[in-house]
Short mmCIF file of C-alpha atoms in Angstrom, two decimals:
data_model
loop_
_atom_site.label_atom_id
_atom_site.label_comp_id
_atom_site.label_asym_id
_atom_site.label_seq_id
_atom_site.Cartn_x
_atom_site.Cartn_y
_atom_site.Cartn_z
CA LEU E 1 2.81 -19.93 -8.54
CA VAL E 2 2.94 -16.55 -10.27
CA LEU E 3 -0.68 -16.84 -11.37
CA GLN E 4 -1.76 -17.69 -7.82
CA GLY E 5 0.12 -14.66 -6.47
CA ARG E 6 -1.51 -12.46 -9.08
CA LYS E 7 -4.92 -13.84 -8.17
CA ASN E 8 -4.27 -13.22 -4.46
CA MET E 9 -3.08 -9.67 -5.14
CA ARG E 10 -6.17 -8.91 -7.22
CA ALA E 11 -8.40 -10.29 -4.43
CA LEU E 12 -6.59 -8.11 -1.87
CA CYS E 13 -7.02 -5.01 -4.02
CA GLN E 14 -10.71 -5.74 -4.57
CA GLN E 15 -11.21 -6.20 -0.81
CA LEU E 16 -9.45 -2.89 -0.08
CA ILE E 17 -11.62 -1.14 -2.67
CA SER E 18 -14.78 -2.73 -1.30
CA ASP E 19 -13.89 -1.71 2.26
CA ALA E 20 -13.12 1.84 1.14
CA ARG E 21 -16.43 2.10 -0.74
CA THR E 22 -18.25 0.90 2.36
CA ASP E 23 -16.46 3.55 4.44
CA ILE E 24 -17.32 6.23 1.90
CA GLU E 25 -20.98 5.27 2.02
CA GLY E 26 -20.84 5.48 5.82
CA SER E 27 -22.33 2.09 6.57
CA VAL E 28 -19.48 1.13 8.96
CA LYS E 29 -17.39 2.92 11.55
CA THR E 30 -15.81 6.07 10.20
CA SER E 31 -12.12 5.98 9.47
CA GLU E 32 -11.47 8.29 12.41
CA GLN E 33 -12.61 5.47 14.72
CA ARG E 34 -10.25 2.94 13.15
CA PRO E 35 -6.57 2.47 13.93
CA SER E 36 -4.31 4.82 12.01
CA ALA E 37 -0.72 4.94 10.89
CA ARG E 38 1.30 8.15 10.83
CA GLY E 39 -1.75 10.22 11.62
CA LEU E 40 -3.72 9.12 8.54
CA PRO E 41 -6.98 7.24 8.95
CA ALA E 42 -6.88 3.57 7.95
CA GLY E 43 -7.73 3.15 4.27
CA ALA E 44 -7.28 6.84 3.46
CA PHE E 45 -5.12 6.16 0.39
CA VAL E 46 -7.71 3.95 -1.32
CA ARG E 47 -10.59 6.26 -0.38
CA HIS E 48 -8.77 9.24 -1.88
CA LEU E 49 -8.19 7.31 -5.10
CA LEU E 50 -11.85 6.34 -5.32
CA GLN E 51 -13.03 9.90 -4.71
CA ALA E 52 -10.51 11.57 -7.04
CA ASP E 53 -11.18 12.57 -10.62
CA SER E 54 -8.40 11.96 -13.11
CA LYS E 55 -7.44 15.34 -14.56
CA VAL E 56 -6.10 13.57 -17.64
CA LEU E 57 -9.10 11.29 -18.23
CA GLY E 58 -11.76 13.70 -17.00
CA ARG E 59 -13.55 10.98 -15.02
CA PRO E 60 -13.15 9.04 -11.77
CA PHE E 61 -10.69 6.15 -11.72
CA THR E 62 -12.07 2.68 -12.45
CA ASP E 63 -11.60 -0.16 -9.97
CA ASP E 64 -8.93 -1.64 -12.25
CA GLU E 65 -7.03 1.67 -12.27
CA VAL E 66 -7.27 1.92 -8.49
CA SER E 67 -6.07 -1.70 -8.19
CA ALA E 68 -3.07 -0.88 -10.37
CA GLN E 69 -2.18 2.08 -8.12
CA ILE E 70 -2.50 -0.03 -4.97
CA PHE E 71 -0.22 -2.69 -6.45
CA THR E 72 2.33 -0.07 -7.54
CA PHE E 73 2.50 1.44 -4.04
CA LEU E 74 2.79 -1.98 -2.37
CA ALA E 75 5.55 -3.08 -4.73
CA ALA E 76 7.43 0.22 -4.36
CA GLY E 77 7.23 0.03 -0.56
CA TYR E 78 8.47 -3.56 -0.56
CA GLU E 79 11.44 -2.78 -2.81
CA THR E 80 12.40 0.31 -0.82
CA THR E 81 12.33 -1.59 2.48
CA ALA E 82 14.29 -4.55 1.09
CA SER E 83 16.97 -2.25 -0.34
CA ALA E 84 17.30 -0.28 2.89
CA LEU E 85 17.66 -3.45 4.97
CA ALA E 86 20.24 -4.93 2.60
CA PHE E 87 22.25 -1.68 2.65
CA THR E 88 22.14 -1.56 6.45
CA VAL E 89 23.24 -5.18 6.89
CA PHE E 90 26.08 -4.71 4.38
CA ASN E 91 27.36 -1.60 6.19
CA VAL E 92 27.16 -3.23 9.62
CA ALA E 93 29.07 -6.25 8.30
CA ALA E 94 31.70 -3.96 6.74
CA CYS E 95 32.31 -2.15 10.03
CA PRO E 96 33.28 -4.59 12.83
CA GLU E 97 33.14 -1.83 15.48
CA ALA E 98 29.52 -1.04 14.65
CA GLU E 99 28.67 -4.75 14.58
CA GLU E 100 30.21 -5.21 18.02
CA ARG E 101 28.19 -2.32 19.45
CA LEU E 102 24.97 -3.80 18.06
CA LEU E 103 25.63 -7.22 19.49
#
């Protein structure tokens, strides 16, 4: 099960990288024509990683390095959201007045 999840995650990262490279090359609609979240064009994060030079390494990031960054951001976002929801549910359960107002 873990190996299948890892395989799926790698495939997702490779697809995101491929899509971003296609956008960079301009062979599809520009990011400004795609849906956006919080004012950023769709895929902006991955495109920025692909176009950035590592100041430490002195070269652009490899696809494996970009994949690692994508995975890190996805995992961090998941953990943050899960923690915030758990904290909220706990506090609502601890305060019957707040729970009553929500129901």
